[in-house]
GROMACS .gro file of C-alpha atoms in nm:
model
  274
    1UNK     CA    1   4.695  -0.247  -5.837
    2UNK     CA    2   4.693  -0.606  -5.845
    3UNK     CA    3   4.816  -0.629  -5.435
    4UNK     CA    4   4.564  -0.348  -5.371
    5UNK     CA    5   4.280  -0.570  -5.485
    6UNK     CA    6   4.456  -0.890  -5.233
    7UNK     CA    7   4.386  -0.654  -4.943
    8UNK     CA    8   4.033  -0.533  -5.060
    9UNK     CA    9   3.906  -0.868  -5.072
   10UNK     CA   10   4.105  -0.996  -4.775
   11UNK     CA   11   3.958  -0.689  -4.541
   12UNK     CA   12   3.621  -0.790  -4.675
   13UNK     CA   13   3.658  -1.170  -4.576
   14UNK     CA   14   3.756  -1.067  -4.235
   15UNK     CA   15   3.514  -0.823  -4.202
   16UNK     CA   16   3.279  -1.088  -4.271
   17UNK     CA   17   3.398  -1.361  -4.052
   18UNK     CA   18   3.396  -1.066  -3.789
   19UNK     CA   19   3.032  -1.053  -3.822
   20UNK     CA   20   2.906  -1.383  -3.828
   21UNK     CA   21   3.073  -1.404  -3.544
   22UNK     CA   22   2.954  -1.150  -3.351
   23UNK     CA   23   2.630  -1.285  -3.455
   24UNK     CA   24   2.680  -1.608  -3.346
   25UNK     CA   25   2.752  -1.502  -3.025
   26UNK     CA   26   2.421  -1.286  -2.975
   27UNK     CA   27   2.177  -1.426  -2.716
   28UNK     CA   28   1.808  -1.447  -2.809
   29UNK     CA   29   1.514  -1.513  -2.628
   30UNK     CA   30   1.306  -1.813  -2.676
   31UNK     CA   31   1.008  -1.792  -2.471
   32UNK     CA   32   0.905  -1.951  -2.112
   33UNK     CA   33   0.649  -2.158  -2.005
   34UNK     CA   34   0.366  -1.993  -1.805
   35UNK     CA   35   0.430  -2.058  -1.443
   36UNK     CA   36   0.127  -2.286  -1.310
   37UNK     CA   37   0.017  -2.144  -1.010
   38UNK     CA   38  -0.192  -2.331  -0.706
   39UNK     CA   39  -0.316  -2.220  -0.355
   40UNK     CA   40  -0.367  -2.413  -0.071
   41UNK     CA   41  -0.693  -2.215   0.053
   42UNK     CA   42  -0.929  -2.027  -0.175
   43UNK     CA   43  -1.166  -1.916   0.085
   44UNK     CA   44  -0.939  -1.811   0.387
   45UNK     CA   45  -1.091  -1.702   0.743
   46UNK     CA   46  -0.997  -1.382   0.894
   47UNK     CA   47  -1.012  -1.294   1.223
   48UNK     CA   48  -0.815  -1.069   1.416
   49UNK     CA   49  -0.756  -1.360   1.674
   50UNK     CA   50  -0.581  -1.513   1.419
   51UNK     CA   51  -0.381  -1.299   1.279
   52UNK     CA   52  -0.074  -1.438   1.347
   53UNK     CA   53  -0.170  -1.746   1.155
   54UNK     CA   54  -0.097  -1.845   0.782
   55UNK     CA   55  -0.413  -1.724   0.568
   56UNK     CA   56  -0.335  -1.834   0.257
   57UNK     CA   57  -0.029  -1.999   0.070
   58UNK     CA   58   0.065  -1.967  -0.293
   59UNK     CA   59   0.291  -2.196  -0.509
   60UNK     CA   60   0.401  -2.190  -0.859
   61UNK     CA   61   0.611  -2.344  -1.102
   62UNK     CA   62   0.938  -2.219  -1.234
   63UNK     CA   63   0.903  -2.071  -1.613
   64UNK     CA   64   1.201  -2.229  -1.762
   65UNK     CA   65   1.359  -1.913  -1.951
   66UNK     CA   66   1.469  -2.058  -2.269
   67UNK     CA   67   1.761  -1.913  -2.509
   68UNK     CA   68   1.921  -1.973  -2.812
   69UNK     CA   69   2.211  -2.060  -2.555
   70UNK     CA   70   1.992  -2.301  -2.337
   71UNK     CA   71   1.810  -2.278  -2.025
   72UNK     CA   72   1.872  -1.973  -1.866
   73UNK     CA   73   2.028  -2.024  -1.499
   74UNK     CA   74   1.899  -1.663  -1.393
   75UNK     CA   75   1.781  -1.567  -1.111
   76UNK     CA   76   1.366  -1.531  -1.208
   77UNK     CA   77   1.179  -1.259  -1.037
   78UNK     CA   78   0.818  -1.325  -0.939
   79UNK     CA   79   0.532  -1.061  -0.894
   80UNK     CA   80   0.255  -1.195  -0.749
   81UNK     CA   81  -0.066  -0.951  -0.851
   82UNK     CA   82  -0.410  -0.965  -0.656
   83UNK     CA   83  -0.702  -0.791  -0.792
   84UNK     CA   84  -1.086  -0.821  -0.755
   85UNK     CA   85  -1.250  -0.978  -1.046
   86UNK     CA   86  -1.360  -0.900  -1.357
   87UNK     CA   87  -1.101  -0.627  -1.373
   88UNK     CA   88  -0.865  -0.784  -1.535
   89UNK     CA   89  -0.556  -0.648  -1.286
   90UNK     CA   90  -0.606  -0.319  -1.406
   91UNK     CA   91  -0.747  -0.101  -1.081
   92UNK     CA   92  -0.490   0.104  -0.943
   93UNK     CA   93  -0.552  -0.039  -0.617
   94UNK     CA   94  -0.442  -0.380  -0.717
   95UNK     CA   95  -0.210  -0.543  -0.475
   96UNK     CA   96   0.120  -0.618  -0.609
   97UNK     CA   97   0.389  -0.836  -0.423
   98UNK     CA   98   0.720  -0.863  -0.507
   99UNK     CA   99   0.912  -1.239  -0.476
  100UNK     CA  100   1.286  -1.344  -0.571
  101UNK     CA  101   1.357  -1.667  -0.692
  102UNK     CA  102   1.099  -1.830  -0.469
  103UNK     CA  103   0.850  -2.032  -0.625
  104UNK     CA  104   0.555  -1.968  -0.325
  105UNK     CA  105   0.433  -1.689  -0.077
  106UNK     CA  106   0.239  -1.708   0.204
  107UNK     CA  107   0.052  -1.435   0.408
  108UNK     CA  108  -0.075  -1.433   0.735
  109UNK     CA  109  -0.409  -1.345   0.827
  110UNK     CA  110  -0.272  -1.013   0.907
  111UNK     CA  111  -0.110  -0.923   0.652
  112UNK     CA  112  -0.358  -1.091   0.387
  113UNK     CA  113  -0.614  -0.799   0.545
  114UNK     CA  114  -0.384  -0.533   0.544
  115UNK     CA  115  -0.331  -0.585   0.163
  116UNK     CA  116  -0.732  -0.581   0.155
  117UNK     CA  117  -0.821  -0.299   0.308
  118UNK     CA  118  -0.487  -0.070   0.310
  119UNK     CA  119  -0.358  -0.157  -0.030
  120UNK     CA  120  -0.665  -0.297  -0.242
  121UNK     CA  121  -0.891  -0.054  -0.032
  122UNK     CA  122  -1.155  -0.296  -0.002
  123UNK     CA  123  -1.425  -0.257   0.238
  124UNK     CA  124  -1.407  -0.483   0.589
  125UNK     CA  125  -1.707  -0.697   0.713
  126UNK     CA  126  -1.819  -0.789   0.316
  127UNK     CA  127  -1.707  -1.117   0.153
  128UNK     CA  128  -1.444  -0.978  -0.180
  129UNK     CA  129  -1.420  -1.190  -0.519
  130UNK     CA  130  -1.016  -1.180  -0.589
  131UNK     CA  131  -0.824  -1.290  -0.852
  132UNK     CA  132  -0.479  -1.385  -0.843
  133UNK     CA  133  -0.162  -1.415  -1.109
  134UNK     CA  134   0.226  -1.429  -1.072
  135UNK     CA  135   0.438  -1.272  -1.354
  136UNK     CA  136   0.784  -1.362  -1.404
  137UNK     CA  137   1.039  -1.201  -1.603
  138UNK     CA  138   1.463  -1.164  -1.597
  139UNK     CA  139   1.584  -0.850  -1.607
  140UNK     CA  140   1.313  -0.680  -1.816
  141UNK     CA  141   0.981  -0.682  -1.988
  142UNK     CA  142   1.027  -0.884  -2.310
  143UNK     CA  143   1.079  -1.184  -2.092
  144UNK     CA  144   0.743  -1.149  -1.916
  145UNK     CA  145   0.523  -1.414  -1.898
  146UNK     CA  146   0.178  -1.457  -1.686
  147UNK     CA  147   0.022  -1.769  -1.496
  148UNK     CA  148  -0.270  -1.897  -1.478
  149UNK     CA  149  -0.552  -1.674  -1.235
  150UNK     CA  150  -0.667  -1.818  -0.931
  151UNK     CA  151  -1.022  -1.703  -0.745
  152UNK     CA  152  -1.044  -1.635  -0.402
  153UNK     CA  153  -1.304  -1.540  -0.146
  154UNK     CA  154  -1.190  -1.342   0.159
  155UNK     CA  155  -1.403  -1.120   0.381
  156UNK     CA  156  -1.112  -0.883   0.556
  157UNK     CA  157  -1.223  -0.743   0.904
  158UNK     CA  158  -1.259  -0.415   1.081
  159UNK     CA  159  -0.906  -0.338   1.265
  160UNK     CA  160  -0.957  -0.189   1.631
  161UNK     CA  161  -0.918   0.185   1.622
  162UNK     CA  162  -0.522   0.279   1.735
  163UNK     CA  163  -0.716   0.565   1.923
  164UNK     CA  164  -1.005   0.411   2.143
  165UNK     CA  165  -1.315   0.655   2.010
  166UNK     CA  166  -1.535   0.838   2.303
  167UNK     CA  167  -1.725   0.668   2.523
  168UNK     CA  168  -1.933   0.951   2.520
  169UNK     CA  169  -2.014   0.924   2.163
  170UNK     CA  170  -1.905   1.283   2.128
  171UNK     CA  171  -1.627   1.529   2.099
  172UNK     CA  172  -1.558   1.895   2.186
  173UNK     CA  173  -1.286   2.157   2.098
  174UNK     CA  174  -1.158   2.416   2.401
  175UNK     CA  175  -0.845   2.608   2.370
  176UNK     CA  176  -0.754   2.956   2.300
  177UNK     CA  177  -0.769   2.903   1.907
  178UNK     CA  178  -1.129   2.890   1.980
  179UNK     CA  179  -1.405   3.095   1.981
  180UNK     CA  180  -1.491   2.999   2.378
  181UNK     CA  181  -1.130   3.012   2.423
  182UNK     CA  182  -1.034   2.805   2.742
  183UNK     CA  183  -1.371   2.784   2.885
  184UNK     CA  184  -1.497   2.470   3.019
  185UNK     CA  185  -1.745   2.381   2.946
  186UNK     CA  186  -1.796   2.507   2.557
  187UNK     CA  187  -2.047   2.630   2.419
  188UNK     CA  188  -2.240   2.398   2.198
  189UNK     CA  189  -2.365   2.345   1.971
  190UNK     CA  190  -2.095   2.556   1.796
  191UNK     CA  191  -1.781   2.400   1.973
  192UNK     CA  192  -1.949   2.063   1.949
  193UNK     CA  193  -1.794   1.781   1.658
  194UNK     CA  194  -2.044   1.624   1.431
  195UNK     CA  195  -2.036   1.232   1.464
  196UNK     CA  196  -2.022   1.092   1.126
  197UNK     CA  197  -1.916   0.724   1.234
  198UNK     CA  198  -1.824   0.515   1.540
  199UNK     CA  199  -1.441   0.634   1.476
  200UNK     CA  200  -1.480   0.948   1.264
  201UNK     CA  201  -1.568   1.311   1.424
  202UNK     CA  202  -1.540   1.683   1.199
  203UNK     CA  203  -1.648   2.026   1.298
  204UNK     CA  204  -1.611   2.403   1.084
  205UNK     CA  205  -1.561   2.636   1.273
  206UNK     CA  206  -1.451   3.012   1.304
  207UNK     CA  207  -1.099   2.980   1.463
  208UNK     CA  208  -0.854   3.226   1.633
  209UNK     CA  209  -0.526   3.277   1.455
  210UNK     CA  210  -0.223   3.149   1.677
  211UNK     CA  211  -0.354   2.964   1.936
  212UNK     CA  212  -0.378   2.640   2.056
  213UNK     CA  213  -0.668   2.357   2.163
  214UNK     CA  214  -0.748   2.040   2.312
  215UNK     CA  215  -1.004   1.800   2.212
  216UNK     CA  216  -1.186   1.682   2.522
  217UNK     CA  217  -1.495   1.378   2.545
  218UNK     CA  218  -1.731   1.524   2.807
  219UNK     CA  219  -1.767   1.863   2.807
  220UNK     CA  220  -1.730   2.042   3.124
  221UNK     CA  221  -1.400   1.787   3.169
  222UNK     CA  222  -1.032   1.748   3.086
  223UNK     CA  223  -0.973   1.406   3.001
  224UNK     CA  224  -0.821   1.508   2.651
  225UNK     CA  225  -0.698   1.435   2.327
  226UNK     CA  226  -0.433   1.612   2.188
  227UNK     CA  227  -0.072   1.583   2.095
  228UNK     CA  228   0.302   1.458   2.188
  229UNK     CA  229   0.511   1.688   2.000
  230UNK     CA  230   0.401   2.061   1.901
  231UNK     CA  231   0.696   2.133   1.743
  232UNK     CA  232   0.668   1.894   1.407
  233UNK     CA  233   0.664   2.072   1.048
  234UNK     CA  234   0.252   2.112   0.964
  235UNK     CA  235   0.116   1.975   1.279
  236UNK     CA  236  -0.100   2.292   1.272
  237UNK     CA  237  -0.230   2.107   0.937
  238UNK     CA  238  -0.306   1.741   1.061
  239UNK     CA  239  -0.086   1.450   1.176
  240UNK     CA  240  -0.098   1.171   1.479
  241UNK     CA  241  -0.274   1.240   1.784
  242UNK     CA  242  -0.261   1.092   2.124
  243UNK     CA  243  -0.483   1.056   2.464
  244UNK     CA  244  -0.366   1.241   2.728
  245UNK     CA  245  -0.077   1.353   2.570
  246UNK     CA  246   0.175   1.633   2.697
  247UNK     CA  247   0.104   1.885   2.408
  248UNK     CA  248  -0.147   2.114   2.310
  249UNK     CA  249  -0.240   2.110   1.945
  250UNK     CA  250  -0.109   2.432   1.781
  251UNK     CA  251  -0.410   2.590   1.568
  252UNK     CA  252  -0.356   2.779   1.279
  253UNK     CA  253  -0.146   3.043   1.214
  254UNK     CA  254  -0.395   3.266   1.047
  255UNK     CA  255  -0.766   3.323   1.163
  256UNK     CA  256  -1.046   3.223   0.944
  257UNK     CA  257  -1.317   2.904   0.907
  258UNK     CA  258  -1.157   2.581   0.957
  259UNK     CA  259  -1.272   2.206   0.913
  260UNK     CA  260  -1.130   1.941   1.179
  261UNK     CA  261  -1.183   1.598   1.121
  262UNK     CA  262  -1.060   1.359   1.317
  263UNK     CA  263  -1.009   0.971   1.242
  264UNK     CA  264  -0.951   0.762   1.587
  265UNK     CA  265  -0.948   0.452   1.338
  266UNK     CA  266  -0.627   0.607   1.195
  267UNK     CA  267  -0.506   0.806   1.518
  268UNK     CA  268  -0.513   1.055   1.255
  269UNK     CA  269  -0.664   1.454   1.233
  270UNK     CA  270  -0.661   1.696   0.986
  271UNK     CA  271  -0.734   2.050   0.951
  272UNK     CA  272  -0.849   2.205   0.638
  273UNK     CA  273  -0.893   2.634   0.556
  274UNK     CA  274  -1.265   2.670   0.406
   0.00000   0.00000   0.00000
């Protein structure tokens, strides 16, 4: 009984040694120090002349990941977040940039628009109130901390269409899929797009099931727009289009009332059952 009690106590003092160990050797998080973040140009000039050039350059300052151990020595990952202000980086159109280890990013004028109007979705020709933060973090959330914001001004600009619009300032549809079929000219007003913008045409229209069509300027003319490839899945639906390419644009497989818009800012159509 006596040697039975020796081992009770003696697995208990191990057991304990065990676990202060184990605790001694856990790694805890001690906090970081908020990355202080600077830019060389608050109020960058875009222009599609320069848009090779550097718009706008950030720098920051490393957070110093402390740990019960020490300093960490891990690699810290940087996000560097752009929204408009006042909204606090919560739209979910906010621009958000991803940056290893480095402690700056710069854009070019190019790609400081692009982020502006094709991320952010902001709208070109009008002067934009941004704000700017970097978040670090190793690894995962808890270690997150934010900089300071930065304001900047920027005004992005209108990119040239891919698909140079009409100089006619109008747009027609011919092709079997049509009413007027392959008749040229069309008749109008029913075969005739609406202009809605300097790069943005739509019609509705009655439409022939399983047939095909070309988009043409001047009616009475072939000069064209239509497509490269017929055979891609859902072309009948929308996709890229082309001038004077060697395809005709497949129309839909079933007959009915159709909208057609068509984007040359884009290069893009679309074609939607009413």
């Amino acid at each position: 009984m006596k040697r039975l009690s020796i081992f009770l106590l003696l697995g208990v003092l191990l057991t304990s040694l065990w676990s202060c160990e184990k605790e001694e050797n856990r790694v805890y998080f001690e906090g970081g120090t908020p990355p202080a973040l600077t830019v060389n140009n608050a109020s960058p000039v875009l222009r599609f002349e320069d848009s090779d050039k550097e718009a706008i350059r950030f720098n920051w300052t490393n957070p110093d990941y402390k740990f019960n151990t020490g300093i960490s020595s891990q690699d810290v990952n940087y996000i560097l977040e752009m929204d408009t202000a006042g909204a606090n980086f919560s739209r979910p159109t906010k621009a958000s940039v991803s940056v290893n280890r480095e402690l700056s990013r710069s854009f070019t004028v190019s790609q400081l628009n692009d982020i502006l109007q094709n991320t952010m979705l902001l709208a070109p020709g009008k002067e934009h109130n941004l704000e700017v933060r970097v978040r670090a973090s190793i690894g995962n959330t808890a270690t997150a901390v934010f900089s300071n914001s930065i304001s900047v001004k920027a005004t992005p600009y209108a990119l040239p269409p891919k698909i140079a619009p009409p100089t006619t300032g109008a747009l027609y549809i011919v092709g079997s899929a049509t009413p007027g079929g392959w008749n040229n000219p069309v008749p109008v007003p029913s075969q005739q797009f609406t202009r809605v913008s300097e790069t943005l045409y739509e019609i509705t229209l009655d439409m022939v099931g399983g047939g095909a069509y070309l988009l043409i300027p001047t009616n009475g003319q072939w000069a064209k727009y239509n497509v490269n490839d017929d055979t891609i899945p859902g072309i009948a639906e929308g996709g890229d289009f082309f001038r004077e390419g060697s395809k005709d644009i497949p129309g839909p497989a079933a007959a009915g009332t159709y909208k057609i818009t068509v984007d040359f800012q884009r290069g893009k159509f679309t074609v939607v059952k009413q």
